[in-house]
Coordinates of C-alpha atoms in Angstrom, one line a residue:
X1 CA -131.9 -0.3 -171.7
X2 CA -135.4 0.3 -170.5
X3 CA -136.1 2.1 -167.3
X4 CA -139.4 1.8 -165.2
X5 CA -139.7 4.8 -163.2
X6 CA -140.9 4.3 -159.6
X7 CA -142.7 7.5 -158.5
X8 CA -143.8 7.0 -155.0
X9 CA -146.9 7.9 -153.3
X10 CA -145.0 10.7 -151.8
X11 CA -143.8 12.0 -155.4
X12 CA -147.0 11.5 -157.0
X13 CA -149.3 12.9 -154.7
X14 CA -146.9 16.1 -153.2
X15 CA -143.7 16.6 -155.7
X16 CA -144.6 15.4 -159.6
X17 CA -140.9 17.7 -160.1
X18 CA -139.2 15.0 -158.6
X19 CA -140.6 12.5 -161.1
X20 CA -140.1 15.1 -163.8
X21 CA -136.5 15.8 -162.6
X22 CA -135.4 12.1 -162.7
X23 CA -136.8 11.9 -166.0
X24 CA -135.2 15.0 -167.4
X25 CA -132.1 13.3 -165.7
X26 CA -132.4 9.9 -167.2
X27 CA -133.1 10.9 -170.8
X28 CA -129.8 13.2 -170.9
X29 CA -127.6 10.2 -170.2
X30 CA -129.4 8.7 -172.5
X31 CA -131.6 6.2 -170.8
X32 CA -135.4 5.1 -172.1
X33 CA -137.6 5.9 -169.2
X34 CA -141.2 4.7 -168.9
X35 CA -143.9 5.1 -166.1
X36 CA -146.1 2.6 -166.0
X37 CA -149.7 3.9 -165.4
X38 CA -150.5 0.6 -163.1
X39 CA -148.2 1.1 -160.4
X40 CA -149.4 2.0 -157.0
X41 CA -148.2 2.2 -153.3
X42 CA -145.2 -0.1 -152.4
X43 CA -147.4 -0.4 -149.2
X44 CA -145.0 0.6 -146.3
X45 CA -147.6 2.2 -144.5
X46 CA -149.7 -1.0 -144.4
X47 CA -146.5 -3.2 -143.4
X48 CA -145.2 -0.8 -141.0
X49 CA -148.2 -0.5 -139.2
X50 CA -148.3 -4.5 -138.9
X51 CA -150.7 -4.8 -141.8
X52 CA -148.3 -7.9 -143.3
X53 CA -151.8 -9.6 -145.4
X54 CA -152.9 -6.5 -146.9
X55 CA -149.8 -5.4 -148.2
X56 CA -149.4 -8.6 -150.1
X57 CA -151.6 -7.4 -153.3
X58 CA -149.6 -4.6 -153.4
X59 CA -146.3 -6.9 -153.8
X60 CA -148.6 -8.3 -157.1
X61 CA -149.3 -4.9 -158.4
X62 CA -145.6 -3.9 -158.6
X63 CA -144.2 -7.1 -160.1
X64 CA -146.3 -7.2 -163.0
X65 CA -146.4 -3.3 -163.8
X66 CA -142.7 -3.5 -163.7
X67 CA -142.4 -6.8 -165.2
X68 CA -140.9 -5.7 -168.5
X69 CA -138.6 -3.6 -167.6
X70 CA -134.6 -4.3 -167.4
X71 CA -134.1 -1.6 -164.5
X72 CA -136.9 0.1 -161.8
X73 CA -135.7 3.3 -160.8
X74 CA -137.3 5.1 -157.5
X75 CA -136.3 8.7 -156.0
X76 CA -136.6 7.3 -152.5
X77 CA -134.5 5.3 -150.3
X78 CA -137.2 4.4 -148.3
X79 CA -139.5 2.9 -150.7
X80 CA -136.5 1.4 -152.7
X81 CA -135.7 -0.1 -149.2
X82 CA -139.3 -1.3 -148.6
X83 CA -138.9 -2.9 -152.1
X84 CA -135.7 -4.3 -151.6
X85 CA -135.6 -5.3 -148.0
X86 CA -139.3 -6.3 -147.2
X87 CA -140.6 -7.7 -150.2
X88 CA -138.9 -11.3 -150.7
X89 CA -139.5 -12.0 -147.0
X90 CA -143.2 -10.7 -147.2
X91 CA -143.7 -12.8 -150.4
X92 CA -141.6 -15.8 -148.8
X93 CA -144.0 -15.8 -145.2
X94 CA -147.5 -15.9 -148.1
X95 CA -145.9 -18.7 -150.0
X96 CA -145.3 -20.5 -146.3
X97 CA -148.6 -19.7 -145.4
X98 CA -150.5 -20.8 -147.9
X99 CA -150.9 -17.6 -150.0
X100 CA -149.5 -16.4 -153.3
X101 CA -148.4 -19.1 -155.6
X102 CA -145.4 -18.2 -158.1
X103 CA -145.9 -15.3 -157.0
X104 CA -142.6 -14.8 -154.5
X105 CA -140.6 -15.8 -157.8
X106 CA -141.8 -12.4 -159.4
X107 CA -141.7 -10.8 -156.4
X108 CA -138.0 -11.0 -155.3
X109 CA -136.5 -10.9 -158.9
X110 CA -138.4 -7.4 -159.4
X111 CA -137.0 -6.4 -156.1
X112 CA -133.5 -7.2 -157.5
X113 CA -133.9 -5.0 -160.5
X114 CA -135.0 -1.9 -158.1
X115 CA -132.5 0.6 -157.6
X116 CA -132.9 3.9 -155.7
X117 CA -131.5 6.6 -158.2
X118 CA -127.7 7.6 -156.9
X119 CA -126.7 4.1 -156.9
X120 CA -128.5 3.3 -160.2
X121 CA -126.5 6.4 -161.5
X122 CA -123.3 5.5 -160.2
X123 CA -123.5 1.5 -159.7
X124 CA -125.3 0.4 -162.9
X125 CA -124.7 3.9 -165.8
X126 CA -121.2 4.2 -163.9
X127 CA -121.5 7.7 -164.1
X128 CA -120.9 10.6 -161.4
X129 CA -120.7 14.1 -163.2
X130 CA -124.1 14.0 -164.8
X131 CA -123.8 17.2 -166.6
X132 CA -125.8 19.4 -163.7
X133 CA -125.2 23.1 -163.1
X134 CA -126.4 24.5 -159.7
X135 CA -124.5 27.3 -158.2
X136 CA -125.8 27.2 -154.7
X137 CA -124.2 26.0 -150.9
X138 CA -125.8 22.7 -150.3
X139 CA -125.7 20.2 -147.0
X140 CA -126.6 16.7 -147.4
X141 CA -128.6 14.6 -145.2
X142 CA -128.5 11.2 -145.6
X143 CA -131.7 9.7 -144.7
X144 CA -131.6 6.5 -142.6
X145 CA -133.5 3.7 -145.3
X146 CA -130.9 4.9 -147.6
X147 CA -127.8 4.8 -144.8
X148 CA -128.8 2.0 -143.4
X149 CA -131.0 -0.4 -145.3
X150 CA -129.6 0.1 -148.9
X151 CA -126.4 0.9 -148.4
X152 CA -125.7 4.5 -149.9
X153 CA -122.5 5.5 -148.5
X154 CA -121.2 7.9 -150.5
X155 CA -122.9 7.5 -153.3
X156 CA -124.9 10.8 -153.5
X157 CA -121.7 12.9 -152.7
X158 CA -120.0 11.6 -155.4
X159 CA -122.7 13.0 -157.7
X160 CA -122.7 16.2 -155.7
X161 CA -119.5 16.9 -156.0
X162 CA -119.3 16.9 -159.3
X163 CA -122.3 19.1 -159.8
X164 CA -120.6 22.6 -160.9
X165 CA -121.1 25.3 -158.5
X166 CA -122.1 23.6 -156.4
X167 CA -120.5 24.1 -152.7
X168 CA -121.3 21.1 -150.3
X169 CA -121.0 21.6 -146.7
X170 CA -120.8 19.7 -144.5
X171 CA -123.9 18.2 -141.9
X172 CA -122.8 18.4 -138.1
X173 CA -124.7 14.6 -136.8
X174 CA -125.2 13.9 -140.2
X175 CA -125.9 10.4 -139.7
X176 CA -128.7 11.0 -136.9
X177 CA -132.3 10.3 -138.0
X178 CA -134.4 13.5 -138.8
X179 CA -137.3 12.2 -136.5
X180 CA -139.9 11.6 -139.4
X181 CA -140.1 8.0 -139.7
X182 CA -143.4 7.7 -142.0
X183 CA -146.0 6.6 -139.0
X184 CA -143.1 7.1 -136.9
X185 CA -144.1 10.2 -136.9
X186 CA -147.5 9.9 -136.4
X187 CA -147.8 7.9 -133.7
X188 CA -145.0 9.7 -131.7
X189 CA -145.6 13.0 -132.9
X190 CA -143.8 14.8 -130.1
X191 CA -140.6 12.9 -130.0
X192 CA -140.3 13.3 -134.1
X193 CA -140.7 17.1 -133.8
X194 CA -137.8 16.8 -131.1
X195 CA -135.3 15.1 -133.6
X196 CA -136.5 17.4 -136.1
X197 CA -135.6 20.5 -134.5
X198 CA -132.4 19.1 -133.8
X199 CA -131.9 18.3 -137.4
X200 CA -132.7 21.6 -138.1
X201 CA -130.6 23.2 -135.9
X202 CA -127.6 21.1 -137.6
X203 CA -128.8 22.2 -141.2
X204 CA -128.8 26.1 -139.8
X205 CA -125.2 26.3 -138.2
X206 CA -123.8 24.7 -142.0
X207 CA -125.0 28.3 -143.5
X208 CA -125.8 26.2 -146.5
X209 CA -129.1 27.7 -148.3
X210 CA -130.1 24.4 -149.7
X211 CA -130.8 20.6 -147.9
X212 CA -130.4 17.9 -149.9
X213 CA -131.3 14.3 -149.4
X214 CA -132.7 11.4 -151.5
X215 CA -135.9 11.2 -149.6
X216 CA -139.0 14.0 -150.0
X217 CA -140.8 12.7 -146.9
X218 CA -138.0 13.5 -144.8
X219 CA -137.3 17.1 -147.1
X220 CA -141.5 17.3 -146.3
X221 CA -140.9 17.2 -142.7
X222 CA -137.8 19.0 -142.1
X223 CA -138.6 22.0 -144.7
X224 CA -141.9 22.6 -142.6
X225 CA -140.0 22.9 -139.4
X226 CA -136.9 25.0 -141.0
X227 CA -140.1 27.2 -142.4
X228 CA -142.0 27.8 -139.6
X229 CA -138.6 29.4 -138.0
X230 CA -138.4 31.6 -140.6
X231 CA -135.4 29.5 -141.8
X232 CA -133.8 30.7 -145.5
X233 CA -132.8 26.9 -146.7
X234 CA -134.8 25.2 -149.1
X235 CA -135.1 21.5 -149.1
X236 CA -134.4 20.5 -152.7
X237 CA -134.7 16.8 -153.6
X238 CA -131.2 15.3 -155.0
X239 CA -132.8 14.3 -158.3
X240 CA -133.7 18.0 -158.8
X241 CA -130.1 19.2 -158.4
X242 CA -129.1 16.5 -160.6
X243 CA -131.2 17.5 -163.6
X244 CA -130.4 21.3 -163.4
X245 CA -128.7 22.5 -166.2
X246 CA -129.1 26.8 -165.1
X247 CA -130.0 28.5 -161.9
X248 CA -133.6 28.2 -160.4
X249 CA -134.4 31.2 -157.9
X250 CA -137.8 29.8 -156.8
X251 CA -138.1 27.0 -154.3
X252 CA -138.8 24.1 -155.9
X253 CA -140.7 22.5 -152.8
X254 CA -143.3 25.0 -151.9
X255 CA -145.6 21.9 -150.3
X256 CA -142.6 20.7 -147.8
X257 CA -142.5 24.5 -146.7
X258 CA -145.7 23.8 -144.9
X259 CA -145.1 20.0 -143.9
X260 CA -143.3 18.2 -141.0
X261 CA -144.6 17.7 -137.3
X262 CA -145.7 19.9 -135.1

């Protein structure tokens, strides 16, 4: 089996331990992982913004850097869902319009082969104790591209659960967006710190010393605003947990300590 690991923008740019931590993770079940070097944004800023034309190239780039792989792995539900989702319509509109050639072909059957990690762990390896060791409380938040685009459900539990020493509590409103939203945020800036704070608030009362989800930008935005009120909990990225094998005292996200809106 041969693996192309998805980094993400996010990833790449603001948490390479993510990356590293889903490799670690991979190779101890015995996976091949690869990263190819050509891989670039899966454009959801572009598309979200209502840039449909210009995200189209970027829909090239990803098909033919993944091309040879049996599996594309990403540690985001939201770009796994821009992937999934988005891409066969956007490539199906450019083939209507006059754009793109075989191109949609490529497009959609690398979008079938993309999996988000917990439900290429559990859905494709069939595996939910993944040998991890992390002896801390953790609460989960499940981020809405991953609730509600892909599907999760209980995917990442199952692999929590079975993490030893692990305690999981659990998230009061669990289910309501944290209020980051990608440009969501940037455009209403006020209204995302709002749903953040009350996200916050929910992650507090757990008494849980870690947050979880499957999503950094969402860890980025809710770690800044648990920070700035002098909040203990440190947003750790599922894949981290999952590739942990002894106790690690030092936050692992020092970058999403400063993030989120204001």
């Amino acid at each position: 089996m041969r693996v192309g690991l998805f980094v993400t923008c996010v990833n790449d740019t603001l948490y390479p331990r993510t990356g590293r931590a889903v490799v670690t993770l991979l190779e101890r079940l015995g996976v091949r992982v690869d990263f190819p070097a050509e891989q670039s944004c899966c454009g959801q800023p572009l598309f979200n913004t209502g840039y449909r034309h210009r995200t189209e190239p970027l829909l090239r780039r990803y098909a033919a850097a993944f091309s040879d792989h049996d599996y594309i792995v990403t540690p985001s539900g939201s770009c796994a869902a821009m992937v999934r989702d988005n891409y066969p319509r956007i490539a199906a509109k450019a083939a209507a319009e006059g754009r793109g050639g075989a191109v949609p072909e490529a497009v959609t059957e690398a979008a079938a082969r993309t999996y988000e990690l917990t439900e290429f762990l559990v859905d494709v390896l069939g595996v939910t104790d993944v040998g991890a060791r992390y002896p801390h409380t953790v609460t989960y938040h499940p981020t809405c591209h991953g609730l509600r685009v892909l599907g999760l459900g209980d995917r990442p539990r199952r692999l929590l659960e079975h993490v030893e020493g692990l305690e999981l509590r659990e998230l009061p409103g669990a289910e309501e967006c944290c209020g980051f939203g990608g440009t969501f945020a940037v455009k209403n800036p006020a209204v995302s710190a709002a749903m953040g704070a009350d996200k916050a608030r929910a992650v507090t009362a757990t008494g849980a010393r870690t947050l979880c989800t499957v999503d950094n930008s969402c860890l980025m935005h809710l770690g800044g605003i648990l920070a700035r009120e002098g909040s203990p909990v440190r947003p750790v990225h599922i894949a981290e947990i999952l590739a942990g094998a002894e106790d690690d005292p030092e936050p692992p996200h020092g970058t999403a300590r400063g993030g989120g809106a204001r």
